Amino acid sequence: MMYETVTDIDQLLSRLQAYQPEADLGMVRKAYEFSARAHEGQTRRSGEPYVKHPVAVAGVLTSLKTDVTAIVAGLLHDTLEDTVATADELQKEFGKEVVHLVDGVTKIGKITFRSSEERQAENFRKMVLSMADDIRVVIIKLADRLHNMRTLEHLKESKRYEIAKETLEIYAPLANRIGIGWVKNELEDLCLKHLNPDVYETLRVRVAKRDEDRQQYIQEVRELVEKALAENGLVGAVNGRPKHLYGIYQKMKKQSISFEEVYDLTALRIITDTKMNCYALLGVIHSLWRPLPGRFKDYIAIPKSNLYQSLHTTVVGPKGEHVEFQIRTEEMHRVAEYGIAAHWKYKEQGRVQDKDSKAFGWLRQFIEWQQDLPDNRQFMDSVKLELFHDVVYVFTPKGIVKELPKGATPVDFAYAIHTEVGDHCVGAKVNGKIVPLKHEVSSGDTIEILTSPNQTPHKDWLKFVRTSRAKTKIKHWIKSEEQKRSLEIGRRLLESELRRHGLAPSQVSKSDALLDLAKQEGYATIDELAAAVGFGHVATAQIVGRLLAPMGENRTASHETEPVPKVASGRGTEASVQVRGGRDLLMQLSRCCNPVPGDRILGYITRGRGLTIHSVDCPNLGALDYDRNRLVEVEWDTATPSQHAVNISVIAEDRTGVLANVSSAIAGSDANISRAEITTREDRKAELHFVVEISDTNHLYRVLKAIERVDGVITARRLRSWRGKI
Ligand code: MN
């Protein structure tokens, strides 16, 4: 049988030559000799020389009719991991491509499937695919696993169980996914044999017995079909189907039915020449025997995602027994058996049909690629698996797999775990090492997120996160934060405007007048109105003005002698919003003019970011297209001392010690220097730049005076920003 284990190099070479007469047998023999030498002295658990394993793996590859490169890599697949052979040596002897394949197989072998949870299995499978950028890596890995499963009985029971389980969860479905039906079936049967030996043995014996009993009947049916085909001038080879014990077992388990019920069914396969004839054949079968309703499946018109095509039907055959037929062309049969590997054959015969390739689902891209390539060799040289390369698979510290888009960062991962984790993440460890939040994670990474209750989402995160979940969560947080901020700033602005007009804010907000006004403006509550003020949509002067108008009338009525100011102009000392010099979430000292306490300042209501505080002579206030309505009166809250960094520029004679003297003058005025720089000019003058921490303009003035008293200093002045911008 063609799927039998290959045991020696000559057998391997003749199998290769059978389908590829021009193959470079010398290269294969060389790889065998290299492998035998590298594994010399090593034995398998069975006691056989180790090299028998790579030979058997290469043998499986000949069953899949792969190219020489894959077979060479199959012979060498364990040399990098288990022997002293190096990648350099391999490359020198066999070329880059072989090294790449061996390396890929080794890499997949290192993935440990830590969790066996069902829902994770698919992710692991995808991970394997994502790590292999060449489909041959996956095929060699499957061949490796198949031979290991064939020889599993030599291992300890616990190890056997572990490997069989992993095979059933990862590798058999992987074989199914790339459409190699016979590898999938054999892997599954071997898994059943080791995971559930009693069931396996019972099924094996019963199937054999049943088949024996049935031989006569099957022969009868075959003859009837063949006769009918001949009468209709149709070609078709009628065959029994190889038994797939795991498939029977699964059906029994899933549908809770007995062996007899599952197996009370003769299964035949008819292989014909053309797709048209598949349907013609189906007609012949249906005219011979009555089809069972609901059992006809047209996988030719609608192929399975792994490319499988066939017509399935079950009929009530002679003696009233059910007979199941699979009808397909030779080409379809090859796809069912070899899956992705069948397409090498396809290309050779130039028979890839566009219409078919459209139905190939996840393989479409792969096929399209193939069609773009000018010749066969080039195709073989560059079989890439691009399917899962836009995603990465990473682990939580507990070994749970998360799927993320390529380029994802720890922040994406944190949000994938929980919003709270995302909102408070301050850092991350990838494989135990601290990385920045914008670090790009890769498949196989284990990621641990570090959080702090003080951390909040940052706008900058939006620049590097990849998942829409993270983006949405960050934006949501920023928006609600902006809303809170606008509400708070709006309240403060309203209060100060009211105070400026001699009104007590607490009383006004209790009265209905403000609420009425809010409603007239289209806001349901006073808070909504305040938020609108804080966003700069409504000016406080406008609100308070309208509030005062009716009130003013009342007051005028009772106190006619007292004139009431309408909207005050100019700066009202007590009425302006207090700016605390230190950190105030609602207010930011603008970076363009860098105001410090003592400077005359103005507030500008930003959209959602609170107030930015500018110095009144900031050129940006005039230059930019500022909305005058958004400007508000503010003043420093001098009760809370604070430290501010200012830039100071000093021009001095270029002589030794001048920097030290200026520095000590600054320190002598109780100011800290956080940055200093000196440049020498061509006119023998030195320019000294400092960033100095001061508390207010008076302090700054003292510092500047102290600097100017230093011998050799010509001028000392404040700069709005470092290196004299503005
Ligand atoms: Mn191996």
JSON list of N, CA and C in Angstrom, two decimals, residues 528-560:
[
{"chain": "A", "resi": 528, "resn": "GLU", "atom": "N", "xyz": [-26.56, 70.16, 32.27]},
{"chain": "A", "resi": 528, "resn": "GLU", "atom": "CA", "xyz": [-26.35, 70.14, 30.83]},
{"chain": "A", "resi": 528, "resn": "GLU", "atom": "C", "xyz": [-25.94, 71.52, 30.32]},
{"chain": "A", "resi": 529, "resn": "LEU", "atom": "N", "xyz": [-26.58, 72.52, 30.90]},
{"chain": "A", "resi": 529, "resn": "LEU", "atom": "CA", "xyz": [-26.22, 73.90, 30.53]},
{"chain": "A", "resi": 529, "resn": "LEU", "atom": "C", "xyz": [-24.77, 74.18, 30.91]},
{"chain": "A", "resi": 530, "resn": "ALA", "atom": "N", "xyz": [-24.41, 73.74, 32.15]},
{"chain": "A", "resi": 530, "resn": "ALA", "atom": "CA", "xyz": [-23.05, 73.98, 32.62]},
{"chain": "A", "resi": 530, "resn": "ALA", "atom": "C", "xyz": [-22.05, 73.28, 31.70]},
{"chain": "A", "resi": 531, "resn": "ALA", "atom": "N", "xyz": [-22.38, 72.05, 31.29]},
{"chain": "A", "resi": 531, "resn": "ALA", "atom": "CA", "xyz": [-21.48, 71.32, 30.40]},
{"chain": "A", "resi": 531, "resn": "ALA", "atom": "C", "xyz": [-21.31, 72.06, 29.08]},
{"chain": "A", "resi": 532, "resn": "ALA", "atom": "N", "xyz": [-22.41, 72.63, 28.58]},
{"chain": "A", "resi": 532, "resn": "ALA", "atom": "CA", "xyz": [-22.35, 73.39, 27.33]},
{"chain": "A", "resi": 532, "resn": "ALA", "atom": "C", "xyz": [-21.45, 74.61, 27.50]},
{"chain": "A", "resi": 533, "resn": "VAL", "atom": "N", "xyz": [-21.52, 75.23, 28.65]},
{"chain": "A", "resi": 533, "resn": "VAL", "atom": "CA", "xyz": [-20.63, 76.36, 28.95]},
{"chain": "A", "resi": 533, "resn": "VAL", "atom": "C", "xyz": [-19.18, 75.88, 28.95]},
{"chain": "A", "resi": 534, "resn": "GLY", "atom": "N", "xyz": [-18.98, 74.74, 29.61]},
{"chain": "A", "resi": 534, "resn": "GLY", "atom": "CA", "xyz": [-17.64, 74.18, 29.73]},
{"chain": "A", "resi": 534, "resn": "GLY", "atom": "C", "xyz": [-17.07, 73.76, 28.39]},
{"chain": "A", "resi": 535, "resn": "PHE", "atom": "N", "xyz": [-17.94, 73.43, 27.43]},
{"chain": "A", "resi": 535, "resn": "PHE", "atom": "CA", "xyz": [-17.50, 73.08, 26.09]},
{"chain": "A", "resi": 535, "resn": "PHE", "atom": "C", "xyz": [-17.29, 74.30, 25.23]},
{"chain": "A", "resi": 536, "resn": "GLY", "atom": "N", "xyz": [-17.72, 75.47, 25.76]},
{"chain": "A", "resi": 536, "resn": "GLY", "atom": "CA", "xyz": [-17.57, 76.69, 24.99]},
{"chain": "A", "resi": 536, "resn": "GLY", "atom": "C", "xyz": [-18.72, 76.92, 24.02]},
{"chain": "A", "resi": 537, "resn": "HIS", "atom": "N", "xyz": [-19.80, 76.16, 24.16]},
{"chain": "A", "resi": 537, "resn": "HIS", "atom": "CA", "xyz": [-20.95, 76.35, 23.27]},
{"chain": "A", "resi": 537, "resn": "HIS", "atom": "C", "xyz": [-21.78, 77.56, 23.67]},
{"chain": "A", "resi": 538, "resn": "VAL", "atom": "N", "xyz": [-21.81, 77.82, 24.97]},
{"chain": "A", "resi": 538, "resn": "VAL", "atom": "CA", "xyz": [-22.61, 78.93, 25.47]},
{"chain": "A", "resi": 538, "resn": "VAL", "atom": "C", "xyz": [-21.69, 79.83, 26.29]},
{"chain": "A", "resi": 539, "resn": "ALA", "atom": "N", "xyz": [-21.82, 81.14, 26.10]},
{"chain": "A", "resi": 539, "resn": "ALA", "atom": "CA", "xyz": [-20.98, 82.06, 26.87]},
{"chain": "A", "resi": 539, "resn": "ALA", "atom": "C", "xyz": [-21.67, 82.40, 28.19]},
{"chain": "A", "resi": 540, "resn": "THR", "atom": "N", "xyz": [-20.89, 82.47, 29.27]},
{"chain": "A", "resi": 540, "resn": "THR", "atom": "CA", "xyz": [-21.48, 82.75, 30.58]},
{"chain": "A", "resi": 540, "resn": "THR", "atom": "C", "xyz": [-22.11, 84.14, 30.63]},
{"chain": "A", "resi": 541, "resn": "ALA", "atom": "N", "xyz": [-21.45, 85.08, 29.96]},
{"chain": "A", "resi": 541, "resn": "ALA", "atom": "CA", "xyz": [-21.96, 86.45, 30.00]},
{"chain": "A", "resi": 541, "resn": "ALA", "atom": "C", "xyz": [-23.39, 86.48, 29.46]},
{"chain": "A", "resi": 542, "resn": "GLN", "atom": "N", "xyz": [-23.61, 85.69, 28.43]},
{"chain": "A", "resi": 542, "resn": "GLN", "atom": "CA", "xyz": [-24.92, 85.61, 27.80]},
{"chain": "A", "resi": 542, "resn": "GLN", "atom": "C", "xyz": [-25.96, 85.07, 28.79]},
{"chain": "A", "resi": 543, "resn": "ILE", "atom": "N", "xyz": [-25.61, 84.01, 29.49]},
{"chain": "A", "resi": 543, "resn": "ILE", "atom": "CA", "xyz": [-26.53, 83.38, 30.46]},
{"chain": "A", "resi": 543, "resn": "ILE", "atom": "C", "xyz": [-26.84, 84.35, 31.59]},
{"chain": "A", "resi": 544, "resn": "VAL", "atom": "N", "xyz": [-25.76, 84.85, 32.20]},
{"chain": "A", "resi": 544, "resn": "VAL", "atom": "CA", "xyz": [-25.96, 85.70, 33.37]},
{"chain": "A", "resi": 544, "resn": "VAL", "atom": "C", "xyz": [-26.69, 86.98, 32.98]},
{"chain": "A", "resi": 545, "resn": "GLY", "atom": "N", "xyz": [-26.36, 87.47, 31.79]},
{"chain": "A", "resi": 545, "resn": "GLY", "atom": "CA", "xyz": [-27.05, 88.66, 31.29]},
{"chain": "A", "resi": 545, "resn": "GLY", "atom": "C", "xyz": [-28.55, 88.44, 31.23]},
{"chain": "A", "resi": 546, "resn": "ARG", "atom": "N", "xyz": [-28.92, 87.29, 30.68]},
{"chain": "A", "resi": 546, "resn": "ARG", "atom": "CA", "xyz": [-30.36, 87.02, 30.56]},
{"chain": "A", "resi": 546, "resn": "ARG", "atom": "C", "xyz": [-30.99, 86.73, 31.90]},
{"chain": "A", "resi": 547, "resn": "LEU", "atom": "N", "xyz": [-30.21, 86.18, 32.79]},
{"chain": "A", "resi": 547, "resn": "LEU", "atom": "CA", "xyz": [-30.69, 85.91, 34.13]},
{"chain": "A", "resi": 547, "resn": "LEU", "atom": "C", "xyz": [-30.96, 87.21, 34.88]},
{"chain": "A", "resi": 548, "resn": "LEU", "atom": "N", "xyz": [-30.06, 88.16, 34.64]},
{"chain": "A", "resi": 548, "resn": "LEU", "atom": "CA", "xyz": [-30.16, 89.43, 35.36]},
{"chain": "A", "resi": 548, "resn": "LEU", "atom": "C", "xyz": [-31.28, 90.30, 34.84]},
{"chain": "A", "resi": 549, "resn": "ALA", "atom": "N", "xyz": [-31.57, 90.17, 33.56]},
{"chain": "A", "resi": 549, "resn": "ALA", "atom": "CA", "xyz": [-32.56, 91.06, 32.97]},
{"chain": "A", "resi": 549, "resn": "ALA", "atom": "C", "xyz": [-33.88, 91.07, 33.75]},
{"chain": "A", "resi": 550, "resn": "PRO", "atom": "N", "xyz": [-34.56, 89.90, 33.92]},
{"chain": "A", "resi": 550, "resn": "PRO", "atom": "CA", "xyz": [-35.80, 89.93, 34.70]},
{"chain": "A", "resi": 550, "resn": "PRO", "atom": "C", "xyz": [-35.56, 90.27, 36.17]},
{"chain": "A", "resi": 551, "resn": "MET", "atom": "N", "xyz": [-34.45, 89.69, 36.72]},
{"chain": "A", "resi": 551, "resn": "MET", "atom": "CA", "xyz": [-34.14, 89.97, 38.12]},
{"chain": "A", "resi": 551, "resn": "MET", "atom": "C", "xyz": [-33.90, 91.45, 38.32]},
{"chain": "A", "resi": 552, "resn": "GLY", "atom": "N", "xyz": [-33.13, 91.99, 37.38]},
{"chain": "A", "resi": 552, "resn": "GLY", "atom": "CA", "xyz": [-32.81, 93.41, 37.43]},
{"chain": "A", "resi": 552, "resn": "GLY", "atom": "C", "xyz": [-34.08, 94.25, 37.48]},
{"chain": "A", "resi": 553, "resn": "GLU", "atom": "N", "xyz": [-35.04, 93.87, 36.67]},
{"chain": "A", "resi": 553, "resn": "GLU", "atom": "CA", "xyz": [-36.31, 94.61, 36.66]},
{"chain": "A", "resi": 553, "resn": "GLU", "atom": "C", "xyz": [-36.95, 94.60, 38.05]},
{"chain": "A", "resi": 554, "resn": "ASN", "atom": "N", "xyz": [-36.93, 93.37, 38.63]},
{"chain": "A", "resi": 554, "resn": "ASN", "atom": "CA", "xyz": [-37.50, 93.27, 39.98]},
{"chain": "A", "resi": 554, "resn": "ASN", "atom": "C", "xyz": [-36.81, 94.19, 40.96]},
{"chain": "A", "resi": 555, "resn": "ARG", "atom": "N", "xyz": [-35.46, 94.08, 40.87]},
{"chain": "A", "resi": 555, "resn": "ARG", "atom": "CA", "xyz": [-34.70, 94.85, 41.83]},
{"chain": "A", "resi": 555, "resn": "ARG", "atom": "C", "xyz": [-34.90, 96.35, 41.61]},
{"chain": "A", "resi": 556, "resn": "THR", "atom": "N", "xyz": [-34.94, 96.68, 40.35]},
{"chain": "A", "resi": 556, "resn": "THR", "atom": "CA", "xyz": [-35.15, 98.09, 40.05]},
{"chain": "A", "resi": 556, "resn": "THR", "atom": "C", "xyz": [-36.46, 98.56, 40.68]},
{"chain": "A", "resi": 557, "resn": "ALA", "atom": "N", "xyz": [-37.42, 97.67, 40.63]},
{"chain": "A", "resi": 557, "resn": "ALA", "atom": "CA", "xyz": [-38.72, 98.02, 41.21]},
{"chain": "A", "resi": 557, "resn": "ALA", "atom": "C", "xyz": [-38.63, 98.30, 42.70]},
{"chain": "A", "resi": 558, "resn": "SER", "atom": "N", "xyz": [-37.82, 97.48, 43.40]},
{"chain": "A", "resi": 558, "resn": "SER", "atom": "CA", "xyz": [-37.78, 97.66, 44.85]},
{"chain": "A", "resi": 558, "resn": "SER", "atom": "C", "xyz": [-36.71, 98.64, 45.32]},
{"chain": "A", "resi": 559, "resn": "HIS", "atom": "N", "xyz": [-35.58, 98.66, 44.59]},
{"chain": "A", "resi": 559, "resn": "HIS", "atom": "CA", "xyz": [-34.54, 99.60, 45.03]},
{"chain": "A", "resi": 559, "resn": "HIS", "atom": "C", "xyz": [-34.21, 100.53, 43.88]},
{"chain": "A", "resi": 560, "resn": "GLU", "atom": "N", "xyz": [-35.07, 101.46, 43.66]},
{"chain": "A", "resi": 560, "resn": "GLU", "atom": "CA", "xyz": [-34.91, 102.26, 42.46]},
{"chain": "A", "resi": 560, "resn": "GLU", "atom": "C", "xyz": [-33.64, 103.09, 42.40]}
]
